[in-house]
Coordinates of C-alpha atoms in Angstrom, one line a residue:
Chain A
M403 CA 145.5 83.6 134.0
L404 CA 141.9 82.7 134.6
D405 CA 142.4 79.7 132.4
L406 CA 145.4 78.6 134.5
L407 CA 143.3 78.9 137.6
A408 CA 140.4 77.0 136.1
S409 CA 142.8 74.2 134.9
V410 CA 144.3 73.8 138.3
L411 CA 140.8 73.7 139.9
V412 CA 139.5 71.2 137.4
L413 CA 142.5 68.9 138.0
L414 CA 142.2 69.3 141.8
G415 CA 138.5 68.5 141.7
A416 CA 139.0 65.4 139.6
L417 CA 141.8 64.2 141.9
L418 CA 139.6 64.7 144.9
M419 CA 136.7 62.8 143.3
L420 CA 139.1 60.0 142.3
L421 CA 140.3 60.0 146.0
A422 CA 136.7 59.6 147.1
A423 CA 136.1 56.7 144.8
V424 CA 139.3 55.0 146.0
G425 CA 138.1 55.5 149.6
V426 CA 134.8 53.9 148.8
V427 CA 136.4 50.9 147.4
R428 CA 139.2 50.5 150.0
M429 CA 137.6 51.4 153.3
P430 CA 136.5 48.5 155.4
D431 CA 132.9 49.3 156.4
V432 CA 129.9 51.4 155.5
Y433 CA 130.7 54.2 158.1
T434 CA 134.2 54.8 157.0
R435 CA 133.2 54.5 153.3
M436 CA 130.6 57.2 153.9
Q437 CA 133.0 59.6 155.5
A438 CA 135.5 59.0 152.7
S439 CA 133.0 59.5 149.9
T440 CA 130.9 62.4 151.2
K441 CA 133.6 64.9 152.1
A442 CA 136.1 64.3 149.3
A443 CA 133.4 64.0 146.6
S444 CA 131.5 67.1 147.6
L445 CA 134.7 69.1 147.8
G446 CA 135.8 67.8 144.4
A447 CA 132.4 68.7 142.8
G448 CA 132.5 72.1 144.5
T449 CA 136.0 72.7 143.1
A450 CA 135.0 71.7 139.6
L451 CA 132.0 74.1 139.8
L452 CA 134.3 76.8 141.1
A453 CA 136.4 76.2 138.0
V454 CA 133.2 76.7 135.9
A455 CA 132.7 80.0 137.7
F456 CA 136.2 81.1 136.8
H457 CA 136.1 80.0 133.2
F458 CA 132.8 81.8 132.4
P459 CA 133.1 85.1 134.3
E460 CA 129.5 86.2 133.7
A461 CA 127.1 87.0 136.5
S462 CA 124.5 84.4 135.6
V463 CA 127.0 81.5 135.5
V464 CA 128.9 82.6 138.6
V465 CA 125.7 83.0 140.6
R466 CA 124.5 79.5 139.5
A467 CA 127.9 77.9 140.3
V468 CA 127.9 79.5 143.8
L469 CA 124.3 78.3 144.3
A470 CA 125.2 74.8 143.3
I471 CA 128.2 74.7 145.6
G472 CA 126.1 76.0 148.5
F473 CA 123.5 73.4 147.7
I474 CA 126.0 70.5 147.6
F475 CA 127.7 71.6 150.8
L476 CA 124.3 72.0 152.5
T477 CA 122.8 68.6 151.4
A478 CA 125.9 66.3 151.4
P479 CA 126.2 66.0 155.2
I480 CA 122.4 65.6 155.6
S481 CA 122.2 62.7 153.2
A482 CA 125.3 61.1 154.6
H483 CA 124.0 61.3 158.1
M484 CA 120.6 59.9 157.0
I485 CA 122.1 56.9 155.1
V486 CA 124.6 56.0 157.9
R487 CA 121.9 56.4 160.5
A488 CA 119.7 54.0 158.6
A489 CA 122.6 51.6 158.1
Y490 CA 123.2 51.6 161.9
F491 CA 119.6 50.9 162.6
M492 CA 119.6 48.1 160.0
G493 CA 122.4 46.5 162.0
V494 CA 125.2 46.8 159.5
P495 CA 128.3 45.8 161.5
L496 CA 131.2 48.1 162.2
W497 CA 134.7 47.1 161.1
E498 CA 136.0 44.5 163.6
R499 CA 138.9 46.8 164.5
S500 CA 136.7 49.8 165.3
T501 CA 137.4 50.9 168.9
V502 CA 134.5 53.2 169.7
D503 CA 130.7 52.8 169.2
D504 CA 129.1 55.6 171.2
L505 CA 125.6 54.2 170.4
E506 CA 126.3 50.7 171.7
G507 CA 123.5 49.6 174.0
R508 CA 121.6 52.9 173.4
Y509 CA 119.4 51.8 170.5
D510 CA 116.3 49.7 171.1
H511 CA 115.7 47.7 168.0
A512 CA 112.2 46.7 169.0
A513 CA 110.9 50.2 169.7
H514 CA 113.2 51.9 167.1
R515 CA 114.4 54.4 169.6
L516 CA 117.7 55.9 170.8
A517 CA 118.1 56.5 174.5
S518 CA 120.8 56.6 177.1
P519 CA 121.1 53.4 179.1
A520 CA 119.3 53.3 182.4
W521 CA 122.4 53.9 184.6
V522 CA 123.3 57.1 182.7
Q523 CA 119.8 58.4 183.1
S524 CA 119.6 57.6 186.8
S525 CA 123.0 59.2 187.6
R526 CA 122.1 62.2 185.6
G527 CA 118.9 62.6 187.5
E528 CA 120.7 62.4 190.8
Q529 CA 123.3 65.0 189.8
S530 CA 121.2 67.7 188.1
G531 CA 117.7 66.9 189.3
D532 CA 116.1 67.8 186.0
G533 CA 116.9 64.6 184.0
Chain B
M675 CA 146.4 80.1 127.3
T676 CA 149.0 77.9 125.6
I677 CA 152.1 76.4 127.2
A678 CA 154.7 74.6 124.9
G679 CA 152.1 74.4 122.1
I680 CA 149.5 72.8 124.3
E681 CA 146.1 74.4 125.0
L682 CA 146.0 74.4 128.8
L683 CA 142.4 74.2 129.7
P684 CA 141.2 71.6 127.2
T685 CA 144.1 69.3 128.1
A686 CA 143.4 69.7 131.8
G687 CA 139.7 69.1 131.2
T688 CA 140.4 65.9 129.2
I689 CA 142.7 64.6 131.9
A690 CA 140.1 65.5 134.6
L691 CA 137.4 63.6 132.6
G692 CA 139.7 60.6 132.5
L693 CA 140.2 60.7 136.3
V694 CA 136.4 61.1 136.9
G695 CA 135.8 58.2 134.6
V696 CA 138.1 56.0 136.7
A697 CA 136.4 57.3 139.8
L698 CA 133.0 56.4 138.3
F699 CA 134.3 52.9 137.5
L700 CA 135.5 52.4 141.1
A701 CA 132.1 53.6 142.5
A702 CA 130.3 51.2 140.2
L703 CA 132.6 48.4 141.5
R704 CA 131.4 49.2 145.0
L705 CA 127.8 49.4 143.7
F706 CA 128.1 45.8 142.4
R707 CA 130.1 44.3 145.2
G708 CA 127.9 45.6 148.1
P709 CA 127.8 43.8 150.4
A710 CA 125.0 45.5 152.3
L711 CA 122.3 47.7 150.8
A712 CA 123.8 50.6 152.6
D713 CA 127.1 50.1 150.7
R714 CA 125.2 50.3 147.4
V715 CA 123.3 53.4 148.5
V716 CA 126.7 55.0 149.4
A717 CA 128.0 54.1 146.0
L718 CA 124.9 55.6 144.3
E719 CA 125.3 58.8 146.3
L720 CA 128.9 59.0 145.3
I721 CA 128.0 58.4 141.6
A722 CA 125.6 61.3 141.8
S723 CA 128.3 63.6 143.3
L724 CA 130.8 62.4 140.7
M725 CA 128.4 63.1 137.8
V726 CA 127.9 66.7 139.1
G727 CA 131.6 67.2 139.0
A728 CA 131.9 65.5 135.6
I729 CA 129.1 67.7 134.2
A730 CA 131.0 70.8 135.5
V731 CA 134.2 69.6 133.6
I732 CA 132.2 68.8 130.5
S733 CA 130.7 72.3 130.5
I734 CA 134.2 73.8 130.6
V735 CA 135.6 71.5 127.9
G736 CA 132.6 71.9 125.6
E737 CA 132.3 75.7 126.3
Q738 CA 128.6 75.2 127.3
P739 CA 127.9 77.3 130.5
I740 CA 124.2 76.2 130.3
L741 CA 125.2 72.7 131.5
I742 CA 125.6 74.0 135.0
D743 CA 121.8 73.9 135.3
V744 CA 122.0 70.2 134.6
A745 CA 124.5 69.9 137.5
I746 CA 122.2 71.7 139.8
A747 CA 119.2 69.5 138.9
L748 CA 121.3 66.4 139.3
A749 CA 122.5 67.4 142.7
L750 CA 118.9 68.0 143.7
V751 CA 117.8 64.6 142.4
G752 CA 120.8 62.9 144.1
F753 CA 119.9 64.4 147.4
L754 CA 116.2 63.5 147.1
G755 CA 117.2 59.9 146.1
A756 CA 119.6 59.6 149.1
V757 CA 116.9 60.8 151.5
A758 CA 114.3 58.5 150.0
F759 CA 116.6 55.5 150.2
A760 CA 117.6 56.3 153.8
R761 CA 113.9 56.5 154.7
Y762 CA 113.2 53.2 152.9
M763 CA 116.1 51.5 154.6
E764 CA 115.0 52.7 158.0
K765 CA 111.3 52.0 157.8
G766 CA 111.6 48.9 155.6
T767 CA 113.6 47.0 158.3
T768 CA 111.2 47.6 161.2
A769 CA 108.6 44.9 160.4
T770 CA 109.0 43.7 164.0
R771 CA 108.3 47.1 165.4
T772 CA 105.4 47.5 167.7
F773 CA 102.8 49.9 166.2
D774 CA 100.7 50.1 169.4
D775 CA 103.4 52.2 171.1
P776 CA 101.6 55.4 172.1
E777 CA 104.8 57.5 171.8
E778 CA 105.4 56.4 168.3
D779 CA 105.6 59.2 165.7

């Protein structure tokens, strides 16, 4: 029974990792590629590690597998955010059919700083008074 | 566990290794094609994640539970590499930045 569960998890993890790679090849720009690869690949690796935990039901292996899953789920979003942030600062273009860029006009390339545009800051100051 | 004369887990593990191999090939394709440095870093990050999964599958197929330590170490190295690359991309492109800004970190 545990073998059946581990087999299903291994195949599911491999399919998720394949899906992530297909996303990285097929998606149109860095930002969509990142969101395709990070989530699917970390879930796939986590599923495969869970299969290891089910296949070797000993305390030492299970604890290590759970630790590895926790580490992956903790660090994958951080590294994805850092890479995409650096890509945006480098000026990697969005896909031409992207409709929303919330940071447009808010990044100062010369000073390397993110800020709201002047009209947002002034209207905020008038409404709340604390800026 | 055996179904119709086929050992279930080794078969599933072999199929999974094939799928991960195809995934690694696709990630390498993106690594070579680029076009931007960020695309290559994304591909490298994906390859690190894929290798963690592949090592987990190999540890099941080869009955080697100790290999999970390798997976943990590789995940750590992959994270550090991604952070280092991101820092390098961010700082390496600000040659025009003004260093006399008093509010600079």
